[in-house]
Coordinates of C-alpha atoms in Angstrom, one line a residue:
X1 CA -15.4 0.3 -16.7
X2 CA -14.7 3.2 -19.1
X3 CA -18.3 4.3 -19.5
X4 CA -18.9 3.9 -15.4
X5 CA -15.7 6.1 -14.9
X6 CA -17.1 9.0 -17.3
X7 CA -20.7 8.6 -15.0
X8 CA -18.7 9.2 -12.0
X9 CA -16.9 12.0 -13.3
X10 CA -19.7 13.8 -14.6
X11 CA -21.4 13.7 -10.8
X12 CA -18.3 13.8 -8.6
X13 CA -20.3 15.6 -5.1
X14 CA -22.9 13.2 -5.4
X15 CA -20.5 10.0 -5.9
X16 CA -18.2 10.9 -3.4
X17 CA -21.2 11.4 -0.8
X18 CA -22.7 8.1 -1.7
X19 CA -19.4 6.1 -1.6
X20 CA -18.7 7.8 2.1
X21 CA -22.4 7.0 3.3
X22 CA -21.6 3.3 1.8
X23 CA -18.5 3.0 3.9
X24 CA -20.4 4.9 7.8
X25 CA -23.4 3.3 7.7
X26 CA -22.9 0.2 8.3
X27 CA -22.0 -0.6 12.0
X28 CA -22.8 3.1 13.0
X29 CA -26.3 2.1 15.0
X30 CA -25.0 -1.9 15.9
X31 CA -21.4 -0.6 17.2
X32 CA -21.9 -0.7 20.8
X33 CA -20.8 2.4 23.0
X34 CA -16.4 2.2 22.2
X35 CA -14.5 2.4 25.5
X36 CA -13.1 4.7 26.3
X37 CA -12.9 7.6 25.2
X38 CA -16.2 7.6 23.2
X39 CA -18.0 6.7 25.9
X40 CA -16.2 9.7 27.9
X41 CA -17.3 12.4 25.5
X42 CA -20.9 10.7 24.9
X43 CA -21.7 10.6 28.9
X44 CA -20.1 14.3 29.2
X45 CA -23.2 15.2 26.2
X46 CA -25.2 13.6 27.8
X47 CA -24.8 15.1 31.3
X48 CA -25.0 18.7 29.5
X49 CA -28.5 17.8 28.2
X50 CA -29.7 16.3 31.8
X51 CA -28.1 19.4 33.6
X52 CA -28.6 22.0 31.0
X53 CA -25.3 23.4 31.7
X54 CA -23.6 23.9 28.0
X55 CA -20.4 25.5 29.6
X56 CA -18.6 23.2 31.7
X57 CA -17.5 19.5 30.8
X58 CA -18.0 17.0 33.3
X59 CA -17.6 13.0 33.6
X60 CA -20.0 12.2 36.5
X61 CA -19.1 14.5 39.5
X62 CA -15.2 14.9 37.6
X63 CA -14.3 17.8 35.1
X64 CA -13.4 17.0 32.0
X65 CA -10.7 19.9 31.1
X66 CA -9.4 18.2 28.2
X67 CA -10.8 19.2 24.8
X68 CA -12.8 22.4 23.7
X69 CA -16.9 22.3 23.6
X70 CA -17.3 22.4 20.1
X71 CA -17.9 18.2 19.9
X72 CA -20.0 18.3 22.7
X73 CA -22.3 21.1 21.6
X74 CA -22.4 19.3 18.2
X75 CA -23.3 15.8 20.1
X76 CA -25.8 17.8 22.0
X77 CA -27.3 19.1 18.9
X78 CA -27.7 15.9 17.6
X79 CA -28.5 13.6 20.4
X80 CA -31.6 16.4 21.8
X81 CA -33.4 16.6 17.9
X82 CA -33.0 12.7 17.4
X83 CA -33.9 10.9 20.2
X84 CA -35.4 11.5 23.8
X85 CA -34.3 10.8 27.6
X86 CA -32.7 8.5 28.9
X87 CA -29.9 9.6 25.8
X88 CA -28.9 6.4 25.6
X89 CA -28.7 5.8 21.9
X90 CA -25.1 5.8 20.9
X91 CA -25.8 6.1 17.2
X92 CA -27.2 10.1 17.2
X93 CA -24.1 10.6 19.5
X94 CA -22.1 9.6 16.3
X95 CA -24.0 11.7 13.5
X96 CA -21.4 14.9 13.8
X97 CA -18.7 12.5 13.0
X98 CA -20.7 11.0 9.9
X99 CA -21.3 14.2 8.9
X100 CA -18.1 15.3 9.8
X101 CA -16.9 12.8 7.0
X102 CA -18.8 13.4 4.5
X103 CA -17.8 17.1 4.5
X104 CA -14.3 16.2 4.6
X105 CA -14.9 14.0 1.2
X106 CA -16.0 17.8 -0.5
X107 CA -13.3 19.4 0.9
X108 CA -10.8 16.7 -0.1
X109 CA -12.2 17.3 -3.6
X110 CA -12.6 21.0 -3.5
X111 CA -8.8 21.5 -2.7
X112 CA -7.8 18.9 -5.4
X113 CA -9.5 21.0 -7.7
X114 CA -7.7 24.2 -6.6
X115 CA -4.0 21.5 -7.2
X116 CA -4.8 19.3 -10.1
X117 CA -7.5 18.0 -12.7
X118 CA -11.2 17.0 -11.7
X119 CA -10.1 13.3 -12.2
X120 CA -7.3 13.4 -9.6
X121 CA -9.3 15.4 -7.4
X122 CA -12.3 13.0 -7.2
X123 CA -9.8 10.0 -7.1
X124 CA -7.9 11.7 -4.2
X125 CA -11.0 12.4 -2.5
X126 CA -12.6 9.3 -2.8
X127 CA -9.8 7.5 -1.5
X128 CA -9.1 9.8 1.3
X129 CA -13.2 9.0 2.3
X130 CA -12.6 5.2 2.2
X131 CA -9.5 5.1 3.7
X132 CA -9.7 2.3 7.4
X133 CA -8.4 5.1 9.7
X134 CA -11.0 8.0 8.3
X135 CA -14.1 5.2 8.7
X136 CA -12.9 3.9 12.2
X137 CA -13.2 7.8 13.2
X138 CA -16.6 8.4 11.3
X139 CA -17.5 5.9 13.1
X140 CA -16.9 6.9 16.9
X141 CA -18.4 9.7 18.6
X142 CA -15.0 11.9 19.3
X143 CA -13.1 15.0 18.3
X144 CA -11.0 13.4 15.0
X145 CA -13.6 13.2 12.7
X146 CA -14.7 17.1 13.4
X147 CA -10.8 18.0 13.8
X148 CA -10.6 16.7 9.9
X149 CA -13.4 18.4 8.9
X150 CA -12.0 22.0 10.1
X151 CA -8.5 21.2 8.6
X152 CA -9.4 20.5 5.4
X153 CA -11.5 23.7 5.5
X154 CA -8.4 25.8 6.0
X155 CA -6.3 23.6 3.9
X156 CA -8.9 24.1 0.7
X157 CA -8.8 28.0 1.0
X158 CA -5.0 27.9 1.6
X159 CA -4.5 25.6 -1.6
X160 CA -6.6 28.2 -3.4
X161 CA -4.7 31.4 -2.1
X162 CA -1.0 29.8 -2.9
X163 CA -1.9 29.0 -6.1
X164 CA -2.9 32.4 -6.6
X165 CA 0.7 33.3 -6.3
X166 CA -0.7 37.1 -6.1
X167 CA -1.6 39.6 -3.1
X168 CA -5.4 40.2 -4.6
X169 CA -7.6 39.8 -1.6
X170 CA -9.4 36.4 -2.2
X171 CA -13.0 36.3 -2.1
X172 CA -15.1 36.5 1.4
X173 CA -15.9 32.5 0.7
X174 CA -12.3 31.8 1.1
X175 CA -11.9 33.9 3.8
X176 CA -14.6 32.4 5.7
X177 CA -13.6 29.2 5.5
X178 CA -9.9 29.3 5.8
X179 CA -10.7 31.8 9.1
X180 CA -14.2 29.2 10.2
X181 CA -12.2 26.7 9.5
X182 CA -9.3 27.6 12.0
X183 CA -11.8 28.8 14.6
X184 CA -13.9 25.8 14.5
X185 CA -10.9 23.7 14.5
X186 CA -9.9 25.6 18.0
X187 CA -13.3 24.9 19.8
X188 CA -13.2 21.3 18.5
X189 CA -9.3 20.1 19.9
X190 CA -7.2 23.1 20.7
X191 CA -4.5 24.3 18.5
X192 CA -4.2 21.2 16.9
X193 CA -5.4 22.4 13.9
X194 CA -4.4 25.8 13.5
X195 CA -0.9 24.1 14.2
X196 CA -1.6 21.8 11.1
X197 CA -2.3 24.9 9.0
X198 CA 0.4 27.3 10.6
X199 CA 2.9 24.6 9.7
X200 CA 2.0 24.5 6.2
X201 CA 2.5 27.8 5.8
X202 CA 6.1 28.3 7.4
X203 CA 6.8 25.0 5.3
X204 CA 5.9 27.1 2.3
X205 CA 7.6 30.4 3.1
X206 CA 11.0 28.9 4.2
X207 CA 10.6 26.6 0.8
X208 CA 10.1 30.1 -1.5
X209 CA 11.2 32.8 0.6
X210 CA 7.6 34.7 -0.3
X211 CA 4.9 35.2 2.0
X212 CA 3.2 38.4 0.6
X213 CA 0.4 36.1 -0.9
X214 CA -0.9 35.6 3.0
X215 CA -2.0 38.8 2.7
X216 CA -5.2 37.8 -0.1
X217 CA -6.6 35.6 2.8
X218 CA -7.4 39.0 4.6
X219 CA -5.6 38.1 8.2
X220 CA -7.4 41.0 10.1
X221 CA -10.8 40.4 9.2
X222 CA -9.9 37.0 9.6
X223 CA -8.8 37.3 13.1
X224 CA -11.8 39.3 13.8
X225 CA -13.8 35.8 12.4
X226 CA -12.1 33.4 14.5
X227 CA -11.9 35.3 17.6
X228 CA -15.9 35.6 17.2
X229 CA -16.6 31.6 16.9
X230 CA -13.6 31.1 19.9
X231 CA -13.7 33.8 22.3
X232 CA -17.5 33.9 23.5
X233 CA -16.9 30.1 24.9
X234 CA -13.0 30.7 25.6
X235 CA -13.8 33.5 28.4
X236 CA -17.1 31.9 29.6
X237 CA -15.1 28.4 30.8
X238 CA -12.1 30.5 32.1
X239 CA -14.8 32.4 34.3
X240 CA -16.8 29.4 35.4
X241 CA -14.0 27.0 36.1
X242 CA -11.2 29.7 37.9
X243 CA -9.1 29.3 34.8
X244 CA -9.0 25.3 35.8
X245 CA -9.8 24.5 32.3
X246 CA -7.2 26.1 31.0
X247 CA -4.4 24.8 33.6
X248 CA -5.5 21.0 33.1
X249 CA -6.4 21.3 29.4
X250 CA -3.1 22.9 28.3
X251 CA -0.3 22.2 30.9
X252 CA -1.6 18.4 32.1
X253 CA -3.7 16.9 28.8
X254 CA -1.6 18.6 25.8
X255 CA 1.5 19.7 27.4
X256 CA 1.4 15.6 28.9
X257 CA 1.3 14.5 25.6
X258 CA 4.2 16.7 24.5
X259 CA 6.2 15.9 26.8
X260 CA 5.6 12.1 27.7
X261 CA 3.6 9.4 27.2
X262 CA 0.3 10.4 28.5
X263 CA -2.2 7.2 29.3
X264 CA 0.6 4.7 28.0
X265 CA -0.2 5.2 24.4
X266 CA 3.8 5.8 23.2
X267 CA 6.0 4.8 20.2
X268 CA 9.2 5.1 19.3
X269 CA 9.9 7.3 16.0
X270 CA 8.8 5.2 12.7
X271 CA 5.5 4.3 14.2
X272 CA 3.5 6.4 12.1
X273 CA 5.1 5.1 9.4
X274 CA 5.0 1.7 10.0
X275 CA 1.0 1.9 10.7
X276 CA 0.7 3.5 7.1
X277 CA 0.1 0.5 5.2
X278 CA -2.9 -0.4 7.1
X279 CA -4.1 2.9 8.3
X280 CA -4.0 4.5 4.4
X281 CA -5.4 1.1 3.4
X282 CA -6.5 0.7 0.4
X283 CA -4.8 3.8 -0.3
X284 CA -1.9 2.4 0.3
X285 CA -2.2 0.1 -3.0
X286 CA -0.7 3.2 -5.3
X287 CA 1.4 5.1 -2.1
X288 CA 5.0 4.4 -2.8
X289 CA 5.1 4.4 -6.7
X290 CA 3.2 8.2 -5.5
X291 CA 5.7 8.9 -3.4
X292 CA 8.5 8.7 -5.7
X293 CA 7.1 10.5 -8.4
X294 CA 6.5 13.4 -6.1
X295 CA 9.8 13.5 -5.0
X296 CA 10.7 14.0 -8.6
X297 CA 7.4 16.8 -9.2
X298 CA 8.4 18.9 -6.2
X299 CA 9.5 22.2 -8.1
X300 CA 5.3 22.0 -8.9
X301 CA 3.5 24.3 -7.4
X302 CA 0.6 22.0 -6.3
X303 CA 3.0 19.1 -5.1
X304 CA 5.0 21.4 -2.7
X305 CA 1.7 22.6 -1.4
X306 CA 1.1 18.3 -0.1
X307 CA 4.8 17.8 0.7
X308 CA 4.3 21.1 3.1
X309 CA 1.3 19.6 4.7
X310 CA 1.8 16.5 5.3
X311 CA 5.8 16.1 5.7
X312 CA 6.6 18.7 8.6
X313 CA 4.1 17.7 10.9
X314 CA 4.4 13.9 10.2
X315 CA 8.1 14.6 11.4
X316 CA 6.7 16.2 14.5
X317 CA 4.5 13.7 15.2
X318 CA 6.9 10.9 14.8
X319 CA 9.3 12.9 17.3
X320 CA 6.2 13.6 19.9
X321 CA 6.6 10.8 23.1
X322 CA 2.7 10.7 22.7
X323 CA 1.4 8.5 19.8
X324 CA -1.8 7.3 18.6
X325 CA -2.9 5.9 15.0
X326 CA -5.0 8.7 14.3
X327 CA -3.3 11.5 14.9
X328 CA -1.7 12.3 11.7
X329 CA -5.3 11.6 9.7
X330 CA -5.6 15.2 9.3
X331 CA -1.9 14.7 6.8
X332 CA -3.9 11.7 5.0
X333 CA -5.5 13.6 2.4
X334 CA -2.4 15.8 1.2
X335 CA -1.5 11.8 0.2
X336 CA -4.6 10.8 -1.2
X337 CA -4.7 13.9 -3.4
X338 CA -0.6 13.1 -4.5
X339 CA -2.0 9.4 -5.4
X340 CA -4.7 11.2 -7.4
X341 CA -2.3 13.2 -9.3
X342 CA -0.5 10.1 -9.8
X343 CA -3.1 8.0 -11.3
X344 CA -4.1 10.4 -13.2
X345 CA -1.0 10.6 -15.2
X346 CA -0.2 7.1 -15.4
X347 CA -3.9 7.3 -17.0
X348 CA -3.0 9.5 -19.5
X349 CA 0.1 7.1 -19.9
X350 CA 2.5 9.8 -18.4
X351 CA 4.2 7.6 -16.2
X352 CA 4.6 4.1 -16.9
X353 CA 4.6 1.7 -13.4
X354 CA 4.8 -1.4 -14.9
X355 CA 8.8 -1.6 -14.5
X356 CA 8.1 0.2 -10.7
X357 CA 9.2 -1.9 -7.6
X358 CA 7.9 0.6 -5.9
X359 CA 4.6 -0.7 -7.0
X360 CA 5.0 -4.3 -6.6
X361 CA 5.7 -3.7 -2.7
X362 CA 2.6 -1.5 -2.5
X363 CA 0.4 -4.3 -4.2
X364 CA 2.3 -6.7 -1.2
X365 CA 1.6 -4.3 1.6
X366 CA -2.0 -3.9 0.3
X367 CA -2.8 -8.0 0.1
X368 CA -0.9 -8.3 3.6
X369 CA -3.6 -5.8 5.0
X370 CA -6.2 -7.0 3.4
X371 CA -5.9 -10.4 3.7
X372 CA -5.5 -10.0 7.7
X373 CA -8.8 -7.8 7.6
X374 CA -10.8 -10.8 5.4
X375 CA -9.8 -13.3 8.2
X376 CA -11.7 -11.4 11.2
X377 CA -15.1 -13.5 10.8
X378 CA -13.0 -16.6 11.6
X379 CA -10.4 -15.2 13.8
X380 CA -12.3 -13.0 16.0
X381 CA -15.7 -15.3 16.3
X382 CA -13.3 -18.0 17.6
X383 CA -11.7 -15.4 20.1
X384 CA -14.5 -13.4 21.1
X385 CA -17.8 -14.6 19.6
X386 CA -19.9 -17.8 18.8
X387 CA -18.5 -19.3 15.9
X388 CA -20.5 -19.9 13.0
X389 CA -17.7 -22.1 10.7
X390 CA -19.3 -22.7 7.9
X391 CA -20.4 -19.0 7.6
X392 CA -17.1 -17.7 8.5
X393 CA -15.3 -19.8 6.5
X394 CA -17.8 -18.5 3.6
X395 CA -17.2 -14.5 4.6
X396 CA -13.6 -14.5 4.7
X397 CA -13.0 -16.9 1.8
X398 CA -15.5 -14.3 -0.3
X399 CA -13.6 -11.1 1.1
X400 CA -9.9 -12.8 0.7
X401 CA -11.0 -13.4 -2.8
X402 CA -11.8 -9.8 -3.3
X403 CA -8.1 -9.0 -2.2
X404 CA -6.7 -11.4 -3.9
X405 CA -8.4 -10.6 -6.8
X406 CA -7.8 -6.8 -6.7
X407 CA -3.9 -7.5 -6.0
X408 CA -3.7 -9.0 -9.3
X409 CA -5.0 -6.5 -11.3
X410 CA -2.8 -3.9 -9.7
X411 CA 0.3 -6.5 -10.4
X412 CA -0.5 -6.2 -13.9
X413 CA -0.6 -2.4 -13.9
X414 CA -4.4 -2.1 -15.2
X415 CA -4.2 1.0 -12.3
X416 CA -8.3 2.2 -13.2
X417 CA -9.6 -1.5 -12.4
X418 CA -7.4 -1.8 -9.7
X419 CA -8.7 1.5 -7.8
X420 CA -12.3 0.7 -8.6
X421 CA -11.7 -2.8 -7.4
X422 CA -10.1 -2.1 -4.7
X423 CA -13.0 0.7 -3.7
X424 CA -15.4 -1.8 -3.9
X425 CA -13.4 -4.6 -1.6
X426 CA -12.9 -1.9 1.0
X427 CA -16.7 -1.2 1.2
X428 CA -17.1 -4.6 1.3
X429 CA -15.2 -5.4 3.9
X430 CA -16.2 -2.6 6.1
X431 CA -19.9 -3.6 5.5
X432 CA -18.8 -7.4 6.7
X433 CA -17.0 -6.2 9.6
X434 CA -19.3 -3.5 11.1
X435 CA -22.3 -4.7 10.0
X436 CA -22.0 -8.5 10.4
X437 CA -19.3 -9.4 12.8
X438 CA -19.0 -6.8 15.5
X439 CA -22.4 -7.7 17.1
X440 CA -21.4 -11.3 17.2
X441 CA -18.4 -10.3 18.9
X442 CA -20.1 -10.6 23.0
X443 CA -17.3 -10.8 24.6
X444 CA -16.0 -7.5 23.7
X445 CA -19.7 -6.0 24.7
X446 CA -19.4 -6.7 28.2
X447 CA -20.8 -2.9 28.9
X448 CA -24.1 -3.5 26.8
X449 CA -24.8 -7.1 27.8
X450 CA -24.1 -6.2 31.6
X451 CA -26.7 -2.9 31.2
X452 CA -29.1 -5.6 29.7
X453 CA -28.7 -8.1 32.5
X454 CA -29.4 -6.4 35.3
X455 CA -32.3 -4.4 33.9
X456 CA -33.6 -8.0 33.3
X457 CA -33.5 -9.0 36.9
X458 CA -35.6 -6.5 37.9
X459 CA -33.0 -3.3 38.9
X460 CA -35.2 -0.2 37.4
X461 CA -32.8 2.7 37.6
X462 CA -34.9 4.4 40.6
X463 CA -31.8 3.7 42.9
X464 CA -28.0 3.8 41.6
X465 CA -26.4 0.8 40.5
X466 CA -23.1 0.4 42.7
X467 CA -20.6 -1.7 40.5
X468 CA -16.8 -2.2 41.7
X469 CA -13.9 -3.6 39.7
X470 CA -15.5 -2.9 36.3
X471 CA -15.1 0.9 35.6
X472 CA -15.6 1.2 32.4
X473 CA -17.2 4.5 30.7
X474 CA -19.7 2.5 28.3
X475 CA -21.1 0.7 31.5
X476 CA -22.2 4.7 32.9
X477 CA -23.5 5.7 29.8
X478 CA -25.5 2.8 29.9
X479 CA -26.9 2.7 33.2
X480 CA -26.9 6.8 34.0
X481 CA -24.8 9.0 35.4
X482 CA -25.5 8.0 39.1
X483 CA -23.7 5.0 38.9
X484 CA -21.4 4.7 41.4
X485 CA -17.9 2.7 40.6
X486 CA -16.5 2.2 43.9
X487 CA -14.1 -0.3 45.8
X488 CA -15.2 -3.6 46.9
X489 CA -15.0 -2.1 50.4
X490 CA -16.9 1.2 49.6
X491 CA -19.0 -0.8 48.0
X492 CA -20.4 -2.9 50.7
X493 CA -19.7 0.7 53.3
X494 CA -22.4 2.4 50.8
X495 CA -25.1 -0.5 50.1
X496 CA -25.0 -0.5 54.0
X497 CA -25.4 3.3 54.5
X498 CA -28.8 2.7 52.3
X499 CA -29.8 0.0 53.6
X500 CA -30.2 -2.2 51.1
X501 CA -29.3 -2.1 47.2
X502 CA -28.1 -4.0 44.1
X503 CA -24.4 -4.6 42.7
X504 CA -22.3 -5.7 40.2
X505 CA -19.8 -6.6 41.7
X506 CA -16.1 -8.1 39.5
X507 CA -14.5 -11.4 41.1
X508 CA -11.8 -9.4 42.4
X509 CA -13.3 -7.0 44.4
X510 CA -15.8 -9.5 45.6
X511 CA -13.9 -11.4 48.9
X512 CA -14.0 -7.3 50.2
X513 CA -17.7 -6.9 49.1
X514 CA -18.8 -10.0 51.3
X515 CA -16.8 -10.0 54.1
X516 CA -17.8 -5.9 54.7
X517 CA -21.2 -6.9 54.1
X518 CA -21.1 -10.2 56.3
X519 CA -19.3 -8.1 59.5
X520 CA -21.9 -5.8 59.4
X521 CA -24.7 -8.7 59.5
X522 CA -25.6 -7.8 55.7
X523 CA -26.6 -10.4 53.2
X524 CA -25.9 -10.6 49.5
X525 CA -28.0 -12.7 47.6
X526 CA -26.7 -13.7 44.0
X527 CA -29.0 -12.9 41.3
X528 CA -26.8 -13.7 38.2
X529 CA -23.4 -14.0 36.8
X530 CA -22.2 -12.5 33.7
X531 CA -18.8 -12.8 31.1
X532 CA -16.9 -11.1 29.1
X533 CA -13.6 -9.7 28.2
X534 CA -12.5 -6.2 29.0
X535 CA -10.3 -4.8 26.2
X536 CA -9.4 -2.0 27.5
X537 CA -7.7 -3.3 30.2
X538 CA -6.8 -6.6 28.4
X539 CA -8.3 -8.9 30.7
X540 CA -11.5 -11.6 31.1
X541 CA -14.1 -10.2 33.7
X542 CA -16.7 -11.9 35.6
X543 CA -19.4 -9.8 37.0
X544 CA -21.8 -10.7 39.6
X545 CA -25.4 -8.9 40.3
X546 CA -26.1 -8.8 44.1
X547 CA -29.4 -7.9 45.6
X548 CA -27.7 -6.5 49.6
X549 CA -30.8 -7.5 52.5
X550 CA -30.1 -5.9 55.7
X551 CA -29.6 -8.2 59.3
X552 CA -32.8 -9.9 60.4
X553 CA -35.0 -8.1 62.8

């Protein structure tokens, strides 16, 4: 273990970057399109490179005034060099947020170099690039992954100029990316990331009562920088839209989620900090003997600079009506980098944690976790998929092992073969989960299966599909952007408008669908049935393909 833990040292960049791609590649192409708000930013990309219109943000004939263009350019990007109409392929939809990752795993390590020794920056950074919440985003093709990216620019230049402690100007490489960084962050999601930043640094200058070293980061050149990435796309939207983007986008989808709880996703104050123990997983293995020692190392320099970043807008969050797991990943690697720190002295024998309680509850929290993860291939086949037993009961027993086996060397304080254990169960079980158990999972890929089916019985895409009672986003990305998702009613109104036509048509819209047809002298004629459970909504659906035949002549 020694001599594999000098190796990695010596090549930090290039470990970190293999250990991330380890973690995103599996599941990335098998995944099917995530409802819903993947499939909402994926179709909106994909409607830009049908229409050619890179300004405007639209969901089918709806405008999407919510986020910023920057994803959507990047998706664009992507999607347009990799692959070819119909822009279907969810996979080169996702490549910003792989890439995104991987940045983020230099940038964790860059700014634990600026705070502490190589070894607790590459631990902090490695953790922070395996940790479930950063690979669930690396995975989807959304805002967070970027948004973390851009943060963690800022954050790295910031570390470098407080350190500093002086009013030198800093070089033009920090100023770029501290200003880039904050600019890019604006075009991705908004001032969620400049608020991130600005936070840190009024946590910092009510802490010391100094802020002249602000001035090394060059604000007016810096201003000059960011108004240059934002502005250009900032005045071209409010022109095209009538300044709608900026009424929906600010007062109705951020100043909702201020304010309420926008889309039902709330939480009362704690959440955040009750999810920590899976969404830090494995992290979470050395967290509270970390946060302890911390508290004590707070006078540090490099350990106010975390505490400012990640406790003032974790309070924030927690007191924001509008919650969702990853919201505070941007704060996750401030507490990757502190565990870093940590490990690194307990290492060098520092700090002793084999009398720590603290340490025996993180080595609980961390098997609990764990353990529920290992038991998805039996769980979730028997909820959602065809069970395989033997090979279930194989898979979990092997990744429950892994846990089990990790947990005990953490219990008996051997910390190094504990991390690099517990590194190597968490790419295992990602690879397990992603890459062998989601596809087996087809109830939950209703959308896919359903796109499948009726190409199989014969619809060709030359008319739109009219589907009612099944609304989901993946099902339009699948089958184009014409598809119409209408009422039962409508429905049968609209097939009977054309003539004749195809739908899918969900059990409970279906009495309307017939009976319109049938008083109208219509026929329907059932071409297939299809299953499956809608998770977004929480609830089995049964879909039914229709083929509409106009009255006898």
């Amino acid at each position: 273990m020694e001599r594999f833990w000098s190796w990695c040292l010596t090549r930090p960049r290039l470990v970190l970057l293999a250990l991330s791609l380890a973690a995103l590649l599996p599941g990335l192409a098998t995944l099917p399109p995530l409802d819903r708000d993947e499939s909402r930013y994926a179709q909106a990309t994909k409607q830009m490179l049908e229409t050619g219109d890179f300004i405007e943000i639209r969901y089918q004939d709806e405008a999407r005034n919510k986020k910023p263009i920057g994803i959507y350019w990047l998706q664009a990007a992507s999607v347009s060099a990799l692959t070819s109409p119909p822009y279907d392929q969810i996979w080169a939809y996702r490549l910003p947020s792989l890439g995104a990752i991987l940045l983020s795993a230099l940038l964790v390590y860059a700014a634990g170099r600026a705070l502490f020794t190589a070894e607790a920056a590459f631990i902090g950074a490695g953790l922070a690039a395996l940790t479930l919440i950063v690979i669930g985003e690396g995975h989807i093709a959304k805002t967070d992954a970027a948004l973390l990216a851009c943060v963690l620019a800022a954050q790295s230049a910031l570390a470098r100029a407080y350190l500093a402690r002086n009013t030198a100007a800093r070089p033009w490489g920090d100023v770029l990316l501290f200003w880039g960084g904050l600019g890019l962050g604006i075009l991705i999601k908004g001032p969620v990331g400049p608020f991130i930043t600005g936070m840190t640094v009024l946590a910092l200058i009510a802490w010391e009562r100094r802020a002249a070293w602000l001035s090394s980061l060059r604000p007016l050149a810096g201003a000059v920088i960011a108004a240059l990435i934002v502005l250009p796309w900032a005045i071209a939207i409010g022109i095209a839209t009538d300044g709608a983007f900026y009424r929906d986008a600010l007062l109705g989808d951020f100043g909702g989620k201020v304010t309420g709880e926008a889309e039902r996703h709330g939480g009362v104050p704690g959440y955040y900090l009750m999810l920590t123990a899976a969404t830090l997983w494995p992290g979470i293995l050395f967290l509270l003997p970390t946060a302890i020692a911390a508290s004590r190392a707070r006078s540090e320099p490099a350990i106010r600079f975390l505490i400012a970043w990640a406790v003032p807008v974790w309070i924030i969050f927690e007191l924001v009506p509008t919650k969702l797991p990853h919201y505070t990943m941007p704060l996750y690697p401030a507490l990757t980098l502190a565990i870093g720190w940590a490990l690194a002295r307990a290492f060098a024998r520092r700090d002793d944690w084999r009398a720590l309680l603290s340490h025996r509850v993180s080595v609980v929290l961390y098997t609990l976790v764990g353990l529920t993860l290992a038991s998805g291939p039996i769980v979730l086949t028997q909820l959602y998929g065809t069970p395989n037993l033997p090979l279930d009961i194989a898979l979990t027993a092997m990744l429950a092992m892994a846990v089990l086996g990790t947990a005990a060397i953490a219990w008996r304080t051997r910390l190094r073969d504990a991390l690099l254990c517990a590194c190597g169960t968490a790419l295992l079980i990602y690879a397990v989960l992603l890459q062998g158990l989601v596809p087996r999972l087809d109830a939950l890929q209703l959308s896919p299966r359903a796109a499948s089916f009726v190409k199989e019985k014969g619809w060709d895409g030359s008319a739109p599909l009219t589907v009612s009672g099944y609304a989901e986003p993946s099902l339009v990305f699948l089958l184009g952007t014409q598809t119409r998702l209408l009422s039962g009613k409508e429905a049968a109104r609209t097939l009977i408008a054309d003539h004749q036509g195809t739908a899918l048509i969900a059990d409970k819209e279906a009495g309307d669908f017939l009976r319109t047809l049938s008083e109208a002298g219509f026929r329907a004629e059932e071409q297939g049935t299809i299953a499956g459970f809608n998770y977004s909504r929480g609830d089995p659906v049964h879909l039914t393909l229709y083929r509409v035949l106009p009255p006898p002549h």
